Structure formats: C-alpha cells, structure tokens
C-alpha cells in the first residue's frame, strides 16, 4: 500500500511513544534511509516530555522529492503510535486519508472508526528476547505497509545506525516487522478479492 505524497509532493510522518522505546532512533533511521538510500530530501524534528525515559516523545519526519522549507509536521500523512498517550495526542493531526499504524498491545483505538494497521511490535520483540528492538520491528512493518522508503534503504540504514555487534539481531527484527506487514497486506488483498486459503 503505497502512501501517496501529500500537498507539495511531500510525506509528513510522526512516530510517537514513550521515551526509551527508541522512537527518535526509528525516525532518525527513516530519515537517513530516505536521504542516503533513496536519494530524497528528509528532515527530523524530535521532542521529549519532561522525562527522557518513560515520558512522551515523538519524532517528526518529512520526506520529499524537493527541498523541505518547514521541518515540522502540520498534518500527518502517516502516524505511528507505540503508546496510548501518543495516539490520543496526535490522532487529530492525521489526515482523513492518512495511514495509522499501532502497536496493538500498547494502543487501543477506542471509538476510532477508520482503517488502520496493527502489529504487536513489543510482544514480537520480547519473543526475540530483545524488547528494546520493538522500534526496529515497527520500522520494518512501517516500510512494508507504507512503501514510504525502500526495503533496501531502510535495512541498510538499520545496519549502519545500531550499536556495533547488534546488526544481525536488529536486521532480524527489521525483517520480522517487514514479513508481518507483507503478510498482512497479502491477507487484506485476498479478502478484498474474495479469496480464501493459501
């Protein structure tokens, strides 16, 4: 599901969650992947709550084919939520046709009547034995369902951005999120076509 670019040929993205989940790192990796791998323009603006760990934080990323003159997200084309507080704070910033992505174990979109994508990113990271890699799983899922960044650029940026010695495990986490996203899209396509089974 490729996200069409918003007005001005750019895509505005918000990652939000708790400090300590690697939200800002996910935004940084995305911005670097787009700039260095996909050769587009990108900006990153980060914000933290009163406490770096456990407080609310967000990363605002803008992707464009052209020069970006204003780095803050005004209306998000894609919103990624890894905390309930982040969801409640930013859901009204998402455009009506925008893509909403949630960590399904951490965010309950009560009363929300719109199509969205769910992944239990934190639980999948725990299954890998590294809860702190939930952000990388989410980034892989984001890459699969939005196509805002290429798989190659994103995976290369992951390998270049994580601590030395953890590249293999982080790439495994990235692939886990990617595979989950591709399977989800395939299932939705089959359902839309009225097909069942393998």
PDB file of N, CA and C in Angstrom, residues 72-150:
ATOM      1  N   UNK A  72       8.529  20.988  10.534  1.00  0.00           N
ATOM      2  CA  UNK A  72       7.537  20.476  11.479  1.00  0.00           C
ATOM      3  C   UNK A  72       6.319  19.923  10.733  1.00  0.00           C
ATOM      4  N   UNK A  73       5.802  18.818  11.243  1.00  0.00           N
ATOM      5  CA  UNK A  73       4.610  18.218  10.645  1.00  0.00           C
ATOM      6  C   UNK A  73       3.387  19.063  10.992  1.00  0.00           C
ATOM      7  N   UNK A  74       2.668  19.457   9.961  1.00  0.00           N
ATOM      8  CA  UNK A  74       1.426  20.211  10.171  1.00  0.00           C
ATOM      9  C   UNK A  74       0.234  19.265  10.145  1.00  0.00           C
ATOM     10  N   UNK A  75       0.187  18.390   9.143  1.00  0.00           N
ATOM     11  CA  UNK A  75      -0.842  17.351   9.057  1.00  0.00           C
ATOM     12  C   UNK A  75      -0.138  16.066   8.650  1.00  0.00           C
ATOM     13  N   UNK A  76      -0.246  15.066   9.495  1.00  0.00           N
ATOM     14  CA  UNK A  76       0.498  13.827   9.239  1.00  0.00           C
ATOM     15  C   UNK A  76      -0.189  12.987   8.158  1.00  0.00           C
ATOM     16  N   UNK A  77       0.619  12.499   7.236  1.00  0.00           N
ATOM     17  CA  UNK A  77       0.143  11.531   6.249  1.00  0.00           C
ATOM     18  C   UNK A  77       0.243  10.119   6.818  1.00  0.00           C
ATOM     19  N   UNK A  78       1.180   9.929   7.740  1.00  0.00           N
ATOM     20  CA  UNK A  78       1.374   8.637   8.398  1.00  0.00           C
ATOM     21  C   UNK A  78       1.618   8.889   9.882  1.00  0.00           C
ATOM     22  N   UNK A  79       0.886   8.177  10.731  1.00  0.00           N
ATOM     23  CA  UNK A  79       1.052   8.293  12.183  1.00  0.00           C
ATOM     24  C   UNK A  79       1.327   6.904  12.753  1.00  0.00           C
ATOM     25  N   UNK A  80       2.459   6.784  13.453  1.00  0.00           N
ATOM     26  CA  UNK A  80       2.860   5.515  14.069  1.00  0.00           C
ATOM     27  C   UNK A  80       2.810   5.700  15.586  1.00  0.00           C
ATOM     28  N   UNK A  81       1.964   4.928  16.259  1.00  0.00           N
ATOM     29  CA  UNK A  81       1.781   5.102  17.704  1.00  0.00           C
ATOM     30  C   UNK A  81       2.226   3.859  18.466  1.00  0.00           C
ATOM     31  N   UNK A  82       3.145   4.084  19.420  1.00  0.00           N
ATOM     32  CA  UNK A  82       3.596   2.995  20.288  1.00  0.00           C
ATOM     33  C   UNK A  82       3.266   3.290  21.744  1.00  0.00           C
ATOM     34  N   UNK A  83       2.324   4.213  21.965  1.00  0.00           N
ATOM     35  CA  UNK A  83       1.800   4.465  23.309  1.00  0.00           C
ATOM     36  C   UNK A  83       0.400   5.039  23.176  1.00  0.00           C
ATOM     37  N   UNK A  84      -0.417   4.777  24.199  1.00  0.00           N
ATOM     38  CA  UNK A  84      -1.780   5.299  24.195  1.00  0.00           C
ATOM     39  C   UNK A  84      -1.775   6.829  24.238  1.00  0.00           C
ATOM     40  N   UNK A  85      -0.868   7.377  25.043  1.00  0.00           N
ATOM     41  CA  UNK A  85      -0.787   8.832  25.149  1.00  0.00           C
ATOM     42  C   UNK A  85      -0.432   9.473  23.816  1.00  0.00           C
ATOM     43  N   UNK A  86       0.478   8.849  23.084  1.00  0.00           N
ATOM     44  CA  UNK A  86       0.857   9.380  21.777  1.00  0.00           C
ATOM     45  C   UNK A  86      -0.298   9.334  20.800  1.00  0.00           C
ATOM     46  N   UNK A  87      -1.040   8.225  20.846  1.00  0.00           N
ATOM     47  CA  UNK A  87      -2.211   8.097  19.980  1.00  0.00           C
ATOM     48  C   UNK A  87      -3.205   9.215  20.270  1.00  0.00           C
ATOM     49  N   UNK A  88      -3.511   9.406  21.538  1.00  0.00           N
ATOM     50  CA  UNK A  88      -4.514  10.416  21.900  1.00  0.00           C
ATOM     51  C   UNK A  88      -4.031  11.831  21.589  1.00  0.00           C
ATOM     52  N   UNK A  89      -2.741  12.040  21.683  1.00  0.00           N
ATOM     53  CA  UNK A  89      -2.212  13.382  21.420  1.00  0.00           C
ATOM     54  C   UNK A  89      -2.199  13.722  19.936  1.00  0.00           C
ATOM     55  N   UNK A  90      -1.894  12.721  19.099  1.00  0.00           N
ATOM     56  CA  UNK A  90      -1.647  13.033  17.685  1.00  0.00           C
ATOM     57  C   UNK A  90      -2.718  12.555  16.704  1.00  0.00           C
ATOM     58  N   UNK A  91      -3.712  11.801  17.150  1.00  0.00           N
ATOM     59  CA  UNK A  91      -4.668  11.248  16.199  1.00  0.00           C
ATOM     60  C   UNK A  91      -5.387  12.335  15.401  1.00  0.00           C
ATOM     61  N   UNK A  92      -5.613  13.476  16.007  1.00  0.00           N
ATOM     62  CA  UNK A  92      -6.314  14.541  15.289  1.00  0.00           C
ATOM     63  C   UNK A  92      -5.423  15.237  14.270  1.00  0.00           C
ATOM     64  N   UNK A  93      -4.124  14.975  14.303  1.00  0.00           N
ATOM     65  CA  UNK A  93      -3.201  15.579  13.336  1.00  0.00           C
ATOM     66  C   UNK A  93      -3.161  14.752  12.052  1.00  0.00           C
ATOM     67  N   UNK A  94      -3.604  13.490  12.131  1.00  0.00           N
ATOM     68  CA  UNK A  94      -3.576  12.606  10.969  1.00  0.00           C
ATOM     69  C   UNK A  94      -4.660  13.015   9.971  1.00  0.00           C
ATOM     70  N   UNK A  95      -4.292  13.091   8.695  1.00  0.00           N
ATOM     71  CA  UNK A  95      -5.264  13.458   7.667  1.00  0.00           C
ATOM     72  C   UNK A  95      -6.315  12.349   7.541  1.00  0.00           C
ATOM     73  N   UNK A  96      -7.503  12.671   7.060  1.00  0.00           N
ATOM     74  CA  UNK A  96      -8.567  11.650   6.949  1.00  0.00           C
ATOM     75  C   UNK A  96      -8.159  10.456   6.099  1.00  0.00           C
ATOM     76  N   UNK A  97      -7.339  10.673   5.087  1.00  0.00           N
ATOM     77  CA  UNK A  97      -6.900   9.566   4.228  1.00  0.00           C
ATOM     78  C   UNK A  97      -5.535   9.029   4.646  1.00  0.00           C
ATOM     79  N   UNK A  98      -5.012   9.510   5.767  1.00  0.00           N
ATOM     80  CA  UNK A  98      -3.682   9.112   6.223  1.00  0.00           C
ATOM     81  C   UNK A  98      -3.633   7.676   6.732  1.00  0.00           C
ATOM     82  N   UNK A  99      -2.411   7.166   6.866  1.00  0.00           N
ATOM     83  CA  UNK A  99      -2.181   5.795   7.331  1.00  0.00           C
ATOM     84  C   UNK A  99      -1.889   5.813   8.827  1.00  0.00           C
ATOM     85  N   UNK A 100      -2.632   5.000   9.576  1.00  0.00           N
ATOM     86  CA  UNK A 100      -2.448   4.882  11.025  1.00  0.00           C
ATOM     87  C   UNK A 100      -1.869   3.508  11.333  1.00  0.00           C
ATOM     88  N   UNK A 101      -0.773   3.500  12.083  1.00  0.00           N
ATOM     89  CA  UNK A 101      -0.095   2.253  12.461  1.00  0.00           C
ATOM     90  C   UNK A 101       0.008   2.215  13.982  1.00  0.00           C
ATOM     91  N   UNK A 102      -0.416   1.086  14.577  1.00  0.00           N
ATOM     92  CA  UNK A 102      -0.446   0.980  16.040  1.00  0.00           C
ATOM     93  C   UNK A 102       0.299  -0.251  16.525  1.00  0.00           C
ATOM     94  N   UNK A 103       0.939  -0.114  17.685  1.00  0.00           N
ATOM     95  CA  UNK A 103       1.398  -1.293  18.416  1.00  0.00           C
ATOM     96  C   UNK A 103       0.165  -1.830  19.130  1.00  0.00           C
ATOM     97  N   UNK A 104      -0.361  -2.944  18.666  1.00  0.00           N
ATOM     98  CA  UNK A 104      -1.681  -3.399  19.117  1.00  0.00           C
ATOM     99  C   UNK A 104      -1.738  -3.785  20.583  1.00  0.00           C
ATOM    100  N   UNK A 105      -0.612  -4.066  21.201  1.00  0.00           N
ATOM    101  CA  UNK A 105      -0.628  -4.404  22.624  1.00  0.00           C
ATOM    102  C   UNK A 105      -0.552  -3.162  23.517  1.00  0.00           C
ATOM    103  N   UNK A 106      -0.192  -2.051  22.942  1.00  0.00           N
ATOM    104  CA  UNK A 106       0.003  -0.848  23.748  1.00  0.00           C
ATOM    105  C   UNK A 106      -1.008   0.249  23.471  1.00  0.00           C
ATOM    106  N   UNK A 107      -1.693   0.154  22.332  1.00  0.00           N
ATOM    107  CA  UNK A 107      -2.613   1.225  21.946  1.00  0.00           C
ATOM    108  C   UNK A 107      -3.978   0.633  21.618  1.00  0.00           C
ATOM    109  N   UNK A 108      -4.990   1.143  22.249  1.00  0.00           N
ATOM    110  CA  UNK A 108      -6.375   0.752  21.967  1.00  0.00           C
ATOM    111  C   UNK A 108      -7.101   1.947  21.361  1.00  0.00           C
ATOM    112  N   UNK A 109      -7.428   1.851  20.080  1.00  0.00           N
ATOM    113  CA  UNK A 109      -8.070   3.000  19.414  1.00  0.00           C
ATOM    114  C   UNK A 109      -9.565   3.050  19.685  1.00  0.00           C
ATOM    115  N   UNK A 110      -9.931   3.205  20.922  1.00  0.00           N
ATOM    116  CA  UNK A 110     -11.345   3.189  21.319  1.00  0.00           C
ATOM    117  C   UNK A 110     -12.139   4.253  20.567  1.00  0.00           C
ATOM    118  N   UNK A 111     -13.250   3.796  19.995  1.00  0.00           N
ATOM    119  CA  UNK A 111     -14.144   4.730  19.312  1.00  0.00           C
ATOM    120  C   UNK A 111     -13.655   5.194  17.960  1.00  0.00           C
ATOM    121  N   UNK A 112     -12.537   4.659  17.520  1.00  0.00           N
ATOM    122  CA  UNK A 112     -11.979   5.100  16.232  1.00  0.00           C
ATOM    123  C   UNK A 112     -12.626   4.312  15.102  1.00  0.00           C
ATOM    124  N   UNK A 113     -13.146   5.017  14.124  1.00  0.00           N
ATOM    125  CA  UNK A 113     -13.817   4.369  13.003  1.00  0.00           C
ATOM    126  C   UNK A 113     -13.043   4.661  11.719  1.00  0.00           C
ATOM    127  N   UNK A 114     -11.886   4.032  11.598  1.00  0.00           N
ATOM    128  CA  UNK A 114     -11.106   4.182  10.375  1.00  0.00           C
ATOM    129  C   UNK A 114     -10.189   2.964  10.225  1.00  0.00           C
ATOM    130  N   UNK A 115      -9.839   2.686   9.004  1.00  0.00           N
ATOM    131  CA  UNK A 115      -8.946   1.559   8.738  1.00  0.00           C
ATOM    132  C   UNK A 115      -7.563   1.888   9.292  1.00  0.00           C
ATOM    133  N   UNK A 116      -6.927   0.906   9.919  1.00  0.00           N
ATOM    134  CA  UNK A 116      -5.574   1.121  10.419  1.00  0.00           C
ATOM    135  C   UNK A 116      -4.811  -0.200  10.396  1.00  0.00           C
ATOM    136  N   UNK A 117      -3.528  -0.101  10.633  1.00  0.00           N
ATOM    137  CA  UNK A 117      -2.654  -1.271  10.637  1.00  0.00           C
ATOM    138  C   UNK A 117      -2.181  -1.524  12.064  1.00  0.00           C
ATOM    139  N   UNK A 118      -2.234  -2.792  12.481  1.00  0.00           N
ATOM    140  CA  UNK A 118      -1.798  -3.183  13.826  1.00  0.00           C
ATOM    141  C   UNK A 118      -0.661  -4.185  13.746  1.00  0.00           C
ATOM    142  N   UNK A 119       0.258  -4.058  14.654  1.00  0.00           N
ATOM    143  CA  UNK A 119       1.292  -5.078  14.833  1.00  0.00           C
ATOM    144  C   UNK A 119       1.652  -5.127  16.315  1.00  0.00           C
ATOM    145  N   UNK A 120       1.763  -6.314  16.905  1.00  0.00           N
ATOM    146  CA  UNK A 120       2.196  -6.399  18.305  1.00  0.00           C
ATOM    147  C   UNK A 120       3.726  -6.292  18.382  1.00  0.00           C
ATOM    148  N   UNK A 121       4.233  -5.135  18.055  1.00  0.00           N
ATOM    149  CA  UNK A 121       5.685  -4.968  17.896  1.00  0.00           C
ATOM    150  C   UNK A 121       6.451  -5.282  19.175  1.00  0.00           C
ATOM    151  N   UNK A 122       5.927  -4.818  20.300  1.00  0.00           N
ATOM    152  CA  UNK A 122       6.638  -5.041  21.561  1.00  0.00           C
ATOM    153  C   UNK A 122       6.655  -6.531  21.914  1.00  0.00           C
ATOM    154  N   UNK A 123       5.517  -7.198  21.705  1.00  0.00           N
ATOM    155  CA  UNK A 123       5.458  -8.640  22.002  1.00  0.00           C
ATOM    156  C   UNK A 123       6.400  -9.422  21.081  1.00  0.00           C
ATOM    157  N   UNK A 124       6.430  -9.068  19.805  1.00  0.00           N
ATOM    158  CA  UNK A 124       7.324  -9.758  18.873  1.00  0.00           C
ATOM    159  C   UNK A 124       8.787  -9.531  19.266  1.00  0.00           C
ATOM    160  N   UNK A 125       9.086  -8.329  19.757  1.00  0.00           N
ATOM    161  CA  UNK A 125      10.457  -8.048  20.211  1.00  0.00           C
ATOM    162  C   UNK A 125      10.797  -8.885  21.435  1.00  0.00           C
ATOM    163  N   UNK A 126       9.825  -9.040  22.324  1.00  0.00           N
ATOM    164  CA  UNK A 126      10.046  -9.879  23.510  1.00  0.00           C
ATOM    165  C   UNK A 126      10.295 -11.326  23.092  1.00  0.00           C
ATOM    166  N   UNK A 127       9.606 -11.778  22.051  1.00  0.00           N
ATOM    167  CA  UNK A 127       9.815 -13.144  21.560  1.00  0.00           C
ATOM    168  C   UNK A 127      11.233 -13.313  21.002  1.00  0.00           C
ATOM    169  N   UNK A 128      11.782 -12.211  20.501  1.00  0.00           N
ATOM    170  CA  UNK A 128      13.170 -12.248  20.019  1.00  0.00           C
ATOM    171  C   UNK A 128      14.159 -12.145  21.169  1.00  0.00           C
ATOM    172  N   UNK A 129      13.632 -11.874  22.364  1.00  0.00           N
ATOM    173  CA  UNK A 129      14.491 -11.712  23.533  1.00  0.00           C
ATOM    174  C   UNK A 129      15.066 -10.322  23.678  1.00  0.00           C
ATOM    175  N   UNK A 130      14.561  -9.378  22.895  1.00  0.00           N
ATOM    176  CA  UNK A 130      15.061  -8.008  22.940  1.00  0.00           C
ATOM    177  C   UNK A 130      13.899  -7.022  22.842  1.00  0.00           C
ATOM    178  N   UNK A 131      13.277  -6.729  23.963  1.00  0.00           N
ATOM    179  CA  UNK A 131      12.140  -5.813  23.959  1.00  0.00           C
ATOM    180  C   UNK A 131      12.516  -4.458  23.363  1.00  0.00           C
ATOM    181  N   UNK A 132      13.770  -4.075  23.535  1.00  0.00           N
ATOM    182  CA  UNK A 132      14.206  -2.765  23.056  1.00  0.00           C
ATOM    183  C   UNK A 132      14.257  -2.677  21.527  1.00  0.00           C
ATOM    184  N   UNK A 133      14.044  -3.788  20.847  1.00  0.00           N
ATOM    185  CA  UNK A 133      14.042  -3.764  19.386  1.00  0.00           C
ATOM    186  C   UNK A 133      12.638  -3.622  18.804  1.00  0.00           C
ATOM    187  N   UNK A 134      11.665  -3.302  19.642  1.00  0.00           N
ATOM    188  CA  UNK A 134      10.295  -3.102  19.148  1.00  0.00           C
ATOM    189  C   UNK A 134      10.257  -1.980  18.112  1.00  0.00           C
ATOM    190  N   UNK A 135      11.100  -0.975  18.315  1.00  0.00           N
ATOM    191  CA  UNK A 135      11.113   0.133  17.344  1.00  0.00           C
ATOM    192  C   UNK A 135      11.595  -0.329  15.974  1.00  0.00           C
ATOM    193  N   UNK A 136      12.536  -1.264  15.955  1.00  0.00           N
ATOM    194  CA  UNK A 136      13.058  -1.749  14.676  1.00  0.00           C
ATOM    195  C   UNK A 136      12.031  -2.655  13.998  1.00  0.00           C
ATOM    196  N   UNK A 137      11.332  -3.452  14.795  1.00  0.00           N
ATOM    197  CA  UNK A 137      10.243  -4.253  14.239  1.00  0.00           C
ATOM    198  C   UNK A 137       9.181  -3.326  13.643  1.00  0.00           C
ATOM    199  N   UNK A 138       8.854  -2.272  14.394  1.00  0.00           N
ATOM    200  CA  UNK A 138       7.867  -1.315  13.888  1.00  0.00           C
ATOM    201  C   UNK A 138       8.356  -0.653  12.607  1.00  0.00           C
ATOM    202  N   UNK A 139       9.634  -0.348  12.538  1.00  0.00           N
ATOM    203  CA  UNK A 139      10.175   0.277  11.325  1.00  0.00           C
ATOM    204  C   UNK A 139      10.080  -0.674  10.125  1.00  0.00           C
ATOM    205  N   UNK A 140      10.325  -1.950  10.347  1.00  0.00           N
ATOM    206  CA  UNK A 140      10.154  -2.916   9.262  1.00  0.00           C
ATOM    207  C   UNK A 140       8.708  -2.998   8.812  1.00  0.00           C
ATOM    208  N   UNK A 141       7.793  -3.008   9.772  1.00  0.00           N
ATOM    209  CA  UNK A 141       6.359  -3.034   9.460  1.00  0.00           C
ATOM    210  C   UNK A 141       5.970  -1.765   8.692  1.00  0.00           C
ATOM    211  N   UNK A 142       6.425  -0.628   9.174  1.00  0.00           N
ATOM    212  CA  UNK A 142       6.174   0.662   8.513  1.00  0.00           C
ATOM    213  C   UNK A 142       6.653   0.605   7.060  1.00  0.00           C
ATOM    214  N   UNK A 143       7.845   0.100   6.840  1.00  0.00           N
ATOM    215  CA  UNK A 143       8.417   0.020   5.495  1.00  0.00           C
ATOM    216  C   UNK A 143       7.544  -0.840   4.584  1.00  0.00           C
ATOM    217  N   UNK A 144       7.042  -1.947   5.129  1.00  0.00           N
ATOM    218  CA  UNK A 144       6.230  -2.863   4.321  1.00  0.00           C
ATOM    219  C   UNK A 144       4.878  -2.274   3.948  1.00  0.00           C
ATOM    220  N   UNK A 145       4.194  -1.666   4.900  1.00  0.00           N
ATOM    221  CA  UNK A 145       2.811  -1.251   4.628  1.00  0.00           C
ATOM    222  C   UNK A 145       2.698   0.129   3.996  1.00  0.00           C
ATOM    223  N   UNK A 146       3.706   0.978   4.151  1.00  0.00           N
ATOM    224  CA  UNK A 146       3.593   2.325   3.582  1.00  0.00           C
ATOM    225  C   UNK A 146       4.375   2.487   2.283  1.00  0.00           C
ATOM    226  N   UNK A 147       5.464   1.756   2.121  1.00  0.00           N
ATOM    227  CA  UNK A 147       6.363   1.915   0.977  1.00  0.00           C
ATOM    228  C   UNK A 147       6.870   3.360   0.874  1.00  0.00           C
ATOM    229  N   UNK A 148       6.913   4.062   2.004  1.00  0.00           N
ATOM    230  CA  UNK A 148       7.436   5.428   2.017  1.00  0.00           C
ATOM    231  C   UNK A 148       8.953   5.431   1.857  1.00  0.00           C
ATOM    232  N   UNK A 149       9.561   4.292   2.135  1.00  0.00           N
ATOM    233  CA  UNK A 149      11.010   4.123   1.996  1.00  0.00           C
ATOM    234  C   UNK A 149      11.220   2.715   1.427  1.00  0.00           C
ATOM    235  N   UNK A 150      12.288   2.553   0.663  1.00  0.00           N
ATOM    236  CA  UNK A 150      12.532   1.235   0.084  1.00  0.00           C
ATOM    237  C   UNK A 150      13.065   0.264   1.151  1.00  0.00           C
TER     238      UNK A 150
END
